[in-house]
Amino acid sequence: MYSTPADRRYAIWLSDPSFAAAEIARGIGYGAVVLDIEHGSFDLTDLERFIPFLRSLGMEVLAKVLGPERGPIQQALDFGATAVVIPHIENATHAKEVTAFAKFPPLGDRSFAGGRTTGYGGFTDEWVAEQDAFTRCYPMIEDAGAIEAIAEILALDTVDGVFVGPSDLSLRRERGAYSRKEGDFTDLAAVASAAAEAGKPWVLPAWSVEEKEFAVQHGADQMALIMQHGALAAGFAGPFEQIKQIKQIRESR
């Protein structure tokens, strides 16, 4: 269906289940989608339908779940998400408790559901091992306590990598609104360094050229390149500015 291969390193960020946006992105070559369930308009019916659709396109699904709780984490994985991104991790102790919900015993404390991921049947020890290895768990680094404990968090067996939340991190580090200041990039560098030391991936929402350059330079495994609403705003703004310019040129003659 698509002539351009999907590149999993590059993601779009969706706040609602837009099938058209996903198909357009896949056609361009994006290979991953971040679903902002925490702040977006997804409900369980949306996720039950949209996640398998995205997977059928050959795209990885990073589900930023509603909160650091068992239910949202398990639901996203049961629907077929490739990774769960868990917001508002406070520290290493909190990370150990919450990330356990993403892995089955004895590694973690995820509860089994015989649904889509098992082909609506039973399961085996091999299936459990495959699930734990394939589905990734990314606690978000967006609280001051989390970045201070970044090495301890990355050392957890239930943690496959980390996902940075630069805006909340800036606020909680008392730098005010995120504006890509020196302190912001210092924190990002600390995350990248800790991830490299642990041999685990890190993921960054990289809206600006500076963030994209930083992510490439510091070996980010994946980056979200654009937000759905930002893409819509830019798309709508272009023709609007064009017609204004056309009218101004005509009126000036």
XYZ file of N, CA and C in Angstrom:
759
model
N 0.827 -1.212 0.000
C 0.000 0.000 0.000
C 0.858 1.258 0.000
N 1.977 1.245 0.754
C 2.823 2.424 0.856
C 4.170 2.160 0.206
N 4.625 3.095 -0.629
C 5.914 2.946 -1.289
C 7.064 3.372 -0.398
N 6.771 4.235 0.600
C 7.808 4.711 1.507
C 7.863 3.830 2.743
N 9.033 3.294 3.083
C 9.131 2.468 4.293
C 8.822 3.284 5.550
N 8.265 2.615 6.552
C 7.986 3.264 7.834
C 9.276 3.358 8.648
N 9.602 4.543 9.113
C 10.798 4.746 9.931
C 10.364 4.933 11.378
N 10.607 3.918 12.205
C 10.134 3.927 13.586
C 10.774 5.012 14.434
N 11.836 5.610 13.968
C 12.506 6.643 14.763
C 11.678 7.921 14.854
N 10.746 8.102 13.925
C 10.021 9.362 13.831
C 8.532 9.148 14.053
N 7.977 9.935 14.984
C 6.583 9.779 15.396
C 5.808 11.071 15.193
N 4.512 10.915 15.025
C 3.587 12.044 15.143
C 2.893 11.926 16.497
N 2.396 13.056 16.971
C 1.743 13.134 18.286
C 0.268 13.432 18.060
N -0.596 12.500 18.440
C -2.024 12.669 18.219
C -2.775 12.882 19.531
N -3.736 13.797 19.488
C -4.581 14.070 20.648
C -5.991 13.532 20.479
N -6.299 13.006 19.310
C -7.578 12.341 19.089
C -7.379 11.271 18.020
N -8.322 10.340 17.895
C -8.125 9.201 16.994
C -8.427 9.542 15.539
N -7.528 10.296 14.905
C -7.712 10.680 13.510
C -7.108 9.613 12.599
N -7.968 8.817 11.970
C -7.502 7.787 11.055
C -6.806 8.419 9.847
N -7.341 9.548 9.372
C -6.740 10.210 8.212
C -5.333 10.704 8.540
N -5.156 11.313 9.714
C -3.829 11.810 10.104
C -2.824 10.670 10.148
N -3.252 9.532 10.684
C -2.358 8.376 10.762
C -1.976 7.885 9.370
N -2.943 7.805 8.461
C -2.660 7.326 7.112
C -1.764 8.296 6.352
N -2.000 9.587 6.530
C -1.154 10.590 5.874
C 0.282 10.477 6.383
N 0.430 10.384 7.708
C 1.762 10.285 8.301
C 2.484 9.029 7.829
N 1.748 7.916 7.796
C 2.379 6.670 7.347
C 2.817 6.782 5.889
N 2.011 7.433 5.068
C 2.380 7.613 3.677
C 3.644 8.435 3.498
N 3.847 9.397 4.392
C 5.050 10.227 4.348
C 6.284 9.425 4.755
N 6.081 8.474 5.687
C 7.209 7.658 6.145
C 7.364 7.580 7.643
N 6.494 8.274 8.384
C 6.522 8.145 9.842
C 6.237 6.687 10.216
N 6.947 6.215 11.243
C 6.779 4.828 11.648
C 6.275 4.647 13.060
N 5.883 5.737 13.718
C 5.412 5.636 15.103
C 4.404 6.739 15.392
N 3.560 6.483 16.388
C 2.544 7.439 16.822
C 2.564 7.504 18.342
N 2.574 8.719 18.882
C 2.377 8.919 20.314
C 0.918 9.308 20.517
N 0.196 8.511 21.292
C -1.196 8.825 21.611
C -1.234 9.538 22.960
N -1.652 10.802 22.958
C -1.709 11.558 24.209
C -3.051 11.305 24.887
N -3.159 10.139 25.481
C -4.394 9.771 26.177
C -4.593 10.643 27.408
N -3.499 11.036 28.039
C -3.575 11.842 29.264
C -4.307 13.160 29.033
N -3.974 13.855 27.967
C -4.553 15.182 27.715
C -5.480 15.216 26.504
N -5.605 14.109 25.785
C -6.407 14.091 24.575
C -7.835 13.649 24.810
N -8.528 13.345 23.708
C -9.963 13.025 23.784
C -10.242 11.557 23.491
N -9.306 10.685 23.801
C -9.497 9.252 23.583
C -10.371 8.639 24.675
N -11.277 7.754 24.280
C -11.943 6.920 25.275
C -11.582 5.468 24.977
N -12.073 4.538 25.779
C -11.675 3.147 25.626
C -12.103 2.567 24.282
N -13.264 2.969 23.791
C -13.717 2.488 22.489
C -12.775 2.965 21.386
N -12.356 4.223 21.466
C -11.390 4.743 20.503
C -10.116 3.904 20.506
N -9.580 3.662 21.687
C -8.314 2.948 21.798
C -8.442 1.515 21.303
N -9.572 0.887 21.606
C -9.786 -0.506 21.205
C -9.791 -0.649 19.684
N -10.202 0.424 18.992
C -10.255 0.386 17.535
C -9.005 0.993 16.891
N -8.511 2.060 17.476
C -7.467 2.852 16.831
C -6.092 2.201 16.961
N -5.797 1.623 18.121
C -4.475 1.020 18.310
C -4.234 -0.110 17.312
N -5.168 -1.071 17.150
C -4.916 -2.104 16.145
C -4.850 -1.564 14.725
N -5.590 -0.480 14.436
C -5.500 0.138 13.116
C -4.089 0.652 12.867
N -3.527 1.351 13.846
C -2.173 1.875 13.706
C -1.162 0.746 13.532
N -1.334 -0.314 14.298
C -0.432 -1.456 14.186
C -0.554 -2.100 12.798
N -1.768 -2.094 12.237
C -1.958 -2.683 10.903
C -1.256 -1.870 9.825
N -1.011 -0.587 10.093
C -0.262 0.253 9.165
C 1.243 0.015 9.270
N 1.641 -0.771 10.263
C 3.055 -1.016 10.493
C 3.718 0.038 11.354
N 2.907 0.749 12.156
C 3.437 1.819 12.999
C 3.497 1.372 14.459
N 4.543 1.793 15.139
C 4.621 1.563 16.569
C 3.670 2.520 17.283
N 3.089 2.049 18.377
C 2.131 2.857 19.142
C 2.668 3.079 20.543
N 2.994 4.330 20.848
C 3.426 4.716 22.182
C 2.235 5.381 22.869
N 1.629 4.677 23.795
C 0.423 5.159 24.460
C 0.795 5.897 25.741
N 0.658 7.245 25.710
C 0.889 8.035 26.922
C -0.396 7.962 27.740
N -0.374 7.117 28.744
C -1.604 6.716 29.411
C -2.151 7.814 30.315
N -3.367 7.574 30.795
C -4.091 8.572 31.566
C -3.371 8.975 32.843
N -2.685 8.039 33.488
C -1.986 8.347 34.729
C -1.168 7.162 35.187
N -0.386 7.334 36.246
C 0.478 6.267 36.749
C -0.302 5.259 37.595
N -1.205 4.546 36.928
C -2.093 3.617 37.627
C -2.196 2.312 36.839
N -2.580 1.248 37.544
C -2.658 -0.077 36.938
C -3.615 -0.115 35.742
N -4.845 0.370 35.919
C -5.865 0.239 34.886
C -5.457 0.796 33.531
N -5.091 2.070 33.442
C -4.733 2.636 32.136
C -3.537 1.948 31.481
N -2.569 1.537 32.280
C -1.385 0.867 31.733
C -1.773 -0.474 31.120
N -2.511 -1.271 31.874
C -2.888 -2.592 31.392
C -3.831 -2.507 30.201
N -4.754 -1.561 30.205
C -5.691 -1.436 29.094
C -4.965 -1.130 27.789
N -4.007 -0.197 27.831
C -3.268 0.155 26.616
C -2.518 -1.048 26.070
N -1.900 -1.828 26.947
C -1.174 -3.013 26.504
C -2.126 -4.093 26.000
N -3.256 -4.260 26.668
C -4.230 -5.271 26.231
C -4.816 -4.924 24.860
N -4.908 -3.627 24.533
C -5.406 -3.210 23.223
C -4.348 -3.363 22.131
N -3.087 -3.585 22.536
C -2.040 -3.832 21.558
C -0.991 -2.764 21.406
N -0.897 -1.812 22.352
C 0.131 -0.775 22.270
C 1.525 -1.391 22.279
N 2.419 -0.787 21.523
C 3.809 -1.225 21.496
C 4.529 -0.829 22.776
N 4.181 0.354 23.296
C 4.830 0.861 24.505
C 3.825 1.668 25.312
N 4.000 1.650 26.626
C 3.243 2.557 27.484
C 4.196 3.628 28.000
N 3.744 4.870 27.891
C 4.473 6.026 28.402
C 3.708 6.482 29.638
N 4.369 6.441 30.796
C 3.661 6.646 32.068
C 4.009 8.011 32.645
N 3.028 8.918 32.710
C 3.314 10.276 33.191
C 3.404 10.355 34.708
N 4.005 11.440 35.170
C 4.017 11.845 36.587
C 4.652 10.816 37.514
N 5.784 10.289 37.080
C 6.595 9.450 37.953
C 7.367 10.358 38.899
N 7.229 10.114 40.179
C 7.768 11.042 41.173
C 9.215 10.761 41.549
N 9.579 9.490 41.622
C 10.918 9.113 42.066
C 11.132 7.631 41.750
N 12.258 7.089 42.176
C 12.580 5.693 41.854
C 11.621 4.713 42.531
N 11.231 5.002 43.766
C 10.304 4.115 44.477
C 8.959 4.068 43.762
N 8.476 5.238 43.358
C 7.213 5.314 42.624
C 7.336 4.598 41.279
N 8.460 4.785 40.599
C 8.678 4.130 39.309
C 8.658 2.615 39.450
N 9.277 2.102 40.491
C 9.308 0.649 40.696
C 7.901 0.097 40.873
N 7.078 0.809 41.639
C 5.704 0.365 41.889
C 4.865 0.403 40.614
N 4.934 1.506 39.887
C 4.028 1.730 38.763
C 4.450 0.951 37.522
N 5.735 0.902 37.225
C 6.173 0.207 36.016
C 5.964 -1.302 36.125
N 5.798 -1.804 37.330
C 5.515 -3.240 37.501
C 4.212 -3.632 36.818
N 3.278 -2.683 36.666
C 1.997 -2.988 36.033
C 2.138 -3.281 34.536
N 3.308 -2.993 33.966
C 3.533 -3.207 32.532
C 4.196 -4.542 32.219
N 4.586 -5.284 33.241
C 5.277 -6.561 33.038
C 4.598 -7.647 33.865
N 4.550 -8.851 33.320
C 3.921 -9.972 34.007
C 4.826 -10.518 35.117
N 4.216 -11.157 36.140
C 5.022 -11.855 37.146
C 5.845 -12.968 36.484
N 7.041 -13.239 36.994
C 7.599 -12.704 38.243
C 8.325 -11.377 38.070
N 8.482 -10.910 36.809
C 9.183 -9.646 36.590
C 8.422 -8.476 37.172
N 7.102 -8.442 36.938
C 6.294 -7.329 37.416
C 4.989 -7.806 38.007
N 3.909 -7.024 37.757
C 2.623 -7.341 38.371
C 1.466 -7.073 37.412
N 1.716 -7.205 36.096
C 0.652 -7.023 35.120
C -0.337 -8.178 35.217
N -1.610 -7.857 35.094
C -2.665 -8.868 35.143
C -2.958 -9.378 33.741
N -3.223 -10.680 33.622
C -3.478 -11.290 32.326
C -4.917 -11.084 31.879
N -5.076 -10.789 30.577
C -6.404 -10.717 29.954
C -6.349 -11.491 28.654
N -7.235 -12.450 28.479
C -7.214 -13.279 27.276
C -7.917 -12.631 26.111
N -7.390 -11.537 25.631
C -8.032 -10.808 24.544
C -7.227 -10.813 23.273
N -7.139 -9.637 22.641
C -6.523 -9.522 21.321
C -5.085 -10.026 21.300
N -4.307 -9.685 22.305
C -2.882 -10.018 22.269
C -2.633 -11.520 22.349
N -3.619 -12.286 22.813
C -3.456 -13.741 22.879
C -4.249 -14.455 21.783
N -4.831 -13.687 20.861
C -5.686 -14.306 19.862
C -6.976 -14.812 20.479
N -7.406 -14.170 21.574
C -8.650 -14.505 22.270
C -8.643 -15.941 22.787
N -7.471 -16.359 23.217
C -7.355 -17.703 23.772
C -6.526 -17.716 25.032
N -5.903 -18.829 25.301
C -5.075 -18.973 26.485
C -3.677 -18.429 26.258
N -2.774 -18.786 27.156
C -1.420 -18.274 27.022
C -0.426 -19.288 27.562
N 0.841 -19.061 27.236
C 1.921 -19.954 27.633
C 3.028 -19.150 28.290
N 3.980 -19.852 28.883
C 5.144 -19.171 29.460
C 5.925 -18.441 28.372
N 5.969 -19.026 27.182
C 6.684 -18.393 26.070
C 6.006 -17.085 25.665
N 4.671 -17.100 25.655
C 3.926 -15.880 25.314
C 4.205 -14.783 26.329
N 4.228 -15.133 27.608
C 4.524 -14.155 28.665
C 5.897 -13.542 28.442
N 6.878 -14.367 28.167
C 8.237 -13.873 27.949
C 8.302 -12.967 26.724
N 7.594 -13.345 25.673
C 7.573 -12.535 24.459
C 6.920 -11.181 24.700
N 5.805 -11.181 25.440
C 5.133 -9.917 25.752
C 6.034 -8.993 26.561
N 6.666 -9.542 27.584
C 7.533 -8.715 28.424
C 8.708 -8.147 27.635
N 9.185 -8.913 26.653
C 10.320 -8.460 25.856
C 9.889 -7.459 24.783
N 8.695 -7.686 24.187
C 8.275 -6.863 23.054
C 7.666 -5.531 23.489
N 6.761 -5.560 24.467
C 6.094 -4.329 24.882
C 7.013 -3.549 25.816
N 7.147 -2.256 25.527
C 8.116 -1.442 26.260
C 7.416 -0.562 27.293
N 8.122 -0.305 28.366
C 7.603 0.528 29.445
C 8.519 1.729 29.620
N 7.969 2.924 29.374
C 8.732 4.164 29.446
C 8.139 5.099 30.505
N 8.691 5.135 31.715
C 8.266 6.173 32.647
C 8.682 7.543 32.114
N 7.828 8.534 32.341
C 8.154 9.883 31.892
C 9.055 10.574 32.903
N 10.026 11.275 32.374
C 10.902 12.110 33.203
C 10.398 13.539 33.048
N 9.533 13.933 33.962
C 8.926 15.266 33.904
C 8.741 15.869 35.289
N 9.134 15.156 36.319
C 9.108 15.667 37.689
C 10.534 15.820 38.196
N 10.743 16.776 39.089
C 12.091 17.015 39.616
C 12.650 15.763 40.279
N 11.821 15.053 41.029
C 12.287 13.849 41.702
C 12.691 12.754 40.745
N 12.046 12.712 39.570
C 12.364 11.675 38.589
C 13.720 11.920 37.947
N 14.019 13.170 37.599
C 15.313 13.407 36.959
C 16.451 13.263 37.969
N 16.168 13.578 39.215
C 17.191 13.392 40.242
C 17.486 11.915 40.479
N 16.525 11.044 40.166
C 16.696 9.603 40.359
C 16.781 8.864 39.026
N 17.215 9.560 37.977
C 17.169 8.994 36.637
C 17.955 7.686 36.531
N 19.138 7.623 37.153
C 19.945 6.400 37.055
C 19.249 5.234 37.751
N 18.647 5.492 38.911
C 17.934 4.433 39.631
C 16.715 3.955 38.865
N 16.015 4.875 38.218
C 14.836 4.508 37.436
C 15.234 3.648 36.244
N 16.273 4.048 35.548
C 16.721 3.291 34.384
C 17.270 1.921 34.757
N 17.696 1.761 35.991
C 18.244 0.474 36.430
C 17.161 -0.561 36.717
N 15.904 -0.142 36.789
C 14.817 -1.070 37.103
C 14.602 -2.057 35.960
N 14.390 -3.322 36.302
C 14.162 -4.355 35.285
C 12.845 -4.159 34.546
N 11.910 -3.449 35.161
C 10.612 -3.204 34.536
C 10.611 -1.970 33.647
N 11.736 -1.299 33.546
C 11.867 -0.087 32.744
C 12.702 -0.392 31.508
N 12.136 -0.121 30.328
C 12.837 -0.375 29.072
C 13.513 0.861 28.517
N 13.182 2.019 29.044
C 13.733 3.283 28.590
C 12.945 4.403 29.234
N 13.191 5.642 28.818
C 12.472 6.780 29.395
C 12.004 7.725 28.299
N 10.949 8.455 28.635
C 10.330 9.421 27.732
C 10.341 10.763 28.456
N 10.919 11.773 27.835
C 11.072 13.070 28.501
C 9.845 13.945 28.262
N 9.388 14.626 29.334
C 8.335 15.627 29.232
C 8.921 16.998 29.525
N 9.495 17.675 28.528
C 10.246 18.915 28.784
C 9.432 20.044 29.402
N 8.151 20.173 29.030
C 7.358 21.304 29.533
C 7.110 21.188 31.031
N 6.607 20.030 31.465
C 6.381 19.838 32.897
C 7.686 19.847 33.672
N 8.745 19.312 33.067
C 10.037 19.285 33.744
C 10.538 20.694 34.000
N 10.378 21.593 33.050
C 10.797 22.978 33.230
C 10.009 23.645 34.357
N 8.687 23.414 34.378
C 7.863 23.999 35.439
C 8.251 23.457 36.804
N 8.457 22.167 36.885
C 8.742 21.543 38.172
C 10.181 21.744 38.632
N 11.034 22.166 37.721
C 12.406 22.540 38.090
C 12.512 24.041 38.324
N 11.333 24.703 38.356
C 11.205 26.132 38.678
C 11.930 27.029 37.679
N 11.870 26.620 36.402
C 12.403 27.479 35.345
C 11.277 28.210 34.621
N 10.051 27.977 35.030
C 8.913 28.587 34.370
C 8.536 27.848 33.102
N 7.807 28.536 32.232
C 7.352 27.918 30.982
C 8.541 27.444 30.161
N 8.398 26.279 29.572
C 9.481 25.685 28.781
C 9.798 26.567 27.587
N 11.037 27.008 27.483
C 11.432 27.892 26.387
C 12.794 27.512 25.820
N 13.195 26.271 26.041
C 14.437 25.742 25.471
C 15.643 26.551 25.933
N 15.652 26.857 27.228
C 16.787 27.564 27.808
C 17.926 26.593 28.095
N 19.046 27.151 28.538
C 20.232 26.336 28.823
C 19.920 25.246 29.845
N 19.172 25.606 30.892
C 18.839 24.621 31.909
C 18.002 23.479 31.369
N 17.150 23.779 30.390
C 16.336 22.729 29.774
C 17.219 21.707 29.068
N 18.165 22.191 28.295
C 19.041 21.278 27.571
C 20.031 20.578 28.501
N 20.345 21.206 29.620
C 21.181 20.526 30.614
C 20.458 19.303 31.158
N 19.163 19.463 31.438
C 18.369 18.325 31.915
C 18.252 17.246 30.836
N 18.023 17.663 29.604
C 17.921 16.688 28.520
C 19.235 15.924 28.343
N 20.337 16.628 28.485
C 21.643 15.971 28.367
C 21.853 14.966 29.488
N 21.360 15.294 30.685
C 21.483 14.364 31.814
C 20.686 13.091 31.549
N 19.503 13.230 30.970
C 18.688 12.067 30.629
C 19.389 11.234 29.558
N 19.879 11.891 28.512
C 20.554 11.175 27.425
C 21.783 10.437 27.935
N 22.539 11.078 28.794
C 23.747 10.455 29.338
C 23.411 9.241 30.192
N 22.392 9.383 31.052
C 21.996 8.272 31.921
C 21.463 7.105 31.098
N 20.712 7.408 30.044
C 20.176 6.346 29.189
C 21.311 5.611 28.479
N 22.294 6.354 27.995
C 23.433 5.720 27.334
C 24.207 4.844 28.313
N 24.375 5.319 29.513
C 25.089 4.556 30.537
C 24.340 3.262 30.861
N 23.017 3.332 30.889
C 22.203 2.159 31.207
C 22.002 1.246 30.004
N 22.350 1.730 28.818
C 22.129 0.949 27.607
C 20.666 0.822 27.251
N 19.873 1.869 27.581
C 18.437 1.856 27.298
C 18.062 3.099 26.497
N 16.977 3.025 25.718
C 16.607 4.145 24.853
C 15.939 5.289 25.607
N 15.977 6.464 24.987
C 15.214 7.597 25.492
C 14.482 8.245 24.318
N 13.338 8.861 24.634
C 12.451 9.409 23.608
C 12.166 10.868 23.943
N 12.120 11.711 22.897
C 11.931 13.152 23.105
C 10.877 13.713 22.162
N 9.920 14.508 22.676
C 9.096 15.332 21.791
C 9.972 16.477 21.275
N 10.248 16.486 19.984
C 11.215 17.432 19.414
C 10.513 18.312 18.383
N 9.876 19.369 18.863
C 9.094 20.213 17.965
C 9.990 21.171 17.183
N 11.013 21.711 17.822
C 11.842 22.742 17.212
C 13.063 22.136 16.527
N 13.700 22.946 15.680
C 14.941 22.516 15.028
C 15.999 22.223 16.086
N 16.078 23.085 17.122
C 17.088 22.878 18.170
C 16.897 21.542 18.876
N 15.654 21.176 19.153
C 15.381 19.900 19.820
C 15.686 18.722 18.906
N 15.352 18.861 17.639
C 15.647 17.789 16.689
C 17.157 17.585 16.575
N 17.904 18.677 16.479
C 19.362 18.572 16.398
C 19.931 17.938 17.661
N 19.390 18.330 18.819
C 19.862 17.781 20.080
C 19.569 16.275 20.144
N 18.376 15.884 19.737
C 17.989 14.476 19.798
C 18.895 13.623 18.911
N 19.202 14.118 17.718
C 20.087 13.380 16.818
C 21.489 13.295 17.405
N 21.980 14.415 17.904
C 23.346 14.464 18.441
C 23.513 13.560 19.655
N 22.450 13.438 20.478
C 22.550 12.692 21.729
C 21.898 11.310 21.656
N 21.627 10.860 20.441
C 21.231 9.472 20.251
C 19.855 9.093 20.747
N 18.876 9.994 20.622
C 17.505 9.625 20.988
C 17.045 8.462 20.124
N 16.401 7.488 20.731
C 15.934 6.321 19.984
C 14.756 6.681 19.095
N 13.865 7.515 19.607
C 12.715 7.984 18.849
C 12.453 9.429 19.214
N 11.826 10.145 18.300
C 11.410 11.515 18.590
C 10.066 11.794 17.927
N 9.209 12.483 18.649
C 7.952 12.961 18.071
C 8.254 14.293 17.403
N 8.023 14.373 16.094
C 8.455 15.534 15.324
C 7.423 16.647 15.242
N 6.139 16.305 15.401
C 5.105 17.329 15.271
C 3.843 16.882 15.990
N 3.131 17.872 16.537
C 1.853 17.613 17.188
C 0.725 17.760 16.179
N -0.322 16.996 16.373
C -1.487 17.044 15.494
C -2.038 18.466 15.364
N -2.238 19.147 16.481
C -2.826 20.481 16.427
C -1.878 21.489 15.791
N -0.578 21.324 16.022
C 0.394 22.200 15.387
C 0.412 22.017 13.879
N 0.284 20.765 13.446
C 0.254 20.488 12.013
C -0.987 21.100 11.375
N -2.129 20.980 12.054
C -3.362 21.577 11.537
C -3.247 23.099 11.464
N -2.704 23.702 12.521
C -2.561 25.154 12.539
C -1.667 25.634 11.403
N -0.551 24.934 11.189
C 0.359 25.318 10.107
C -0.298 25.122 8.748
N -1.049 24.020 8.604
C -1.727 23.761 7.340
C -2.798 24.781 7.029
N -3.553 25.175 8.032
C -4.600 26.175 7.838
C -4.007 27.567 7.601
N -2.900 27.858 8.273
C -2.311 29.198 8.190
C -1.725 29.478 6.809
N -1.151 28.469 6.162
C -0.503 28.684 4.872
C -1.422 29.277 3.813
N -2.538 28.642 3.484
C -3.445 29.201 2.478
C -4.042 30.547 2.893
N -4.277 30.722 4.196
C -4.838 31.985 4.683
C -3.870 33.137 4.417
N -2.586 32.895 4.675
C -1.593 33.923 4.417
C -1.430 34.163 2.920
N -1.558 33.098 2.126
C -1.449 33.242 0.676
C -2.526 34.169 0.124
N -3.772 33.964 0.548
C -4.859 34.786 0.010
C -4.751 36.225 0.493
N -4.265 36.425 1.711
C -4.050 37.793 2.198
C -3.015 38.511 1.338
N -1.952 37.803 0.996
C -0.915 38.408 0.166
C -1.430 38.712 -1.234
N -2.236 37.812 -1.791
C -2.805 38.013 -3.118
C -3.677 39.268 -3.126
N -4.505 39.418 -2.088
C -5.388 40.586 -2.005
C -4.584 41.869 -1.810
N -3.553 41.804 -0.990
C -2.739 43.000 -0.768
C -2.051 43.452 -2.043
N -1.556 42.485 -2.811
C -0.891 42.831 -4.087
C -1.893 43.431 -5.038
N -3.100 42.849 -5.103
C -4.129 43.351 -6.027
C -4.572 44.760 -5.622
N -4.742 44.993 -4.321
C -5.222 46.287 -3.842
C -4.178 47.393 -3.987
N -2.913 46.982 -4.045
C -1.845 47.979 -4.145
C -1.596 48.422 -5.574
N -2.232 47.751 -6.538
C -2.017 48.112 -7.947
C -2.769 49.398 -8.316
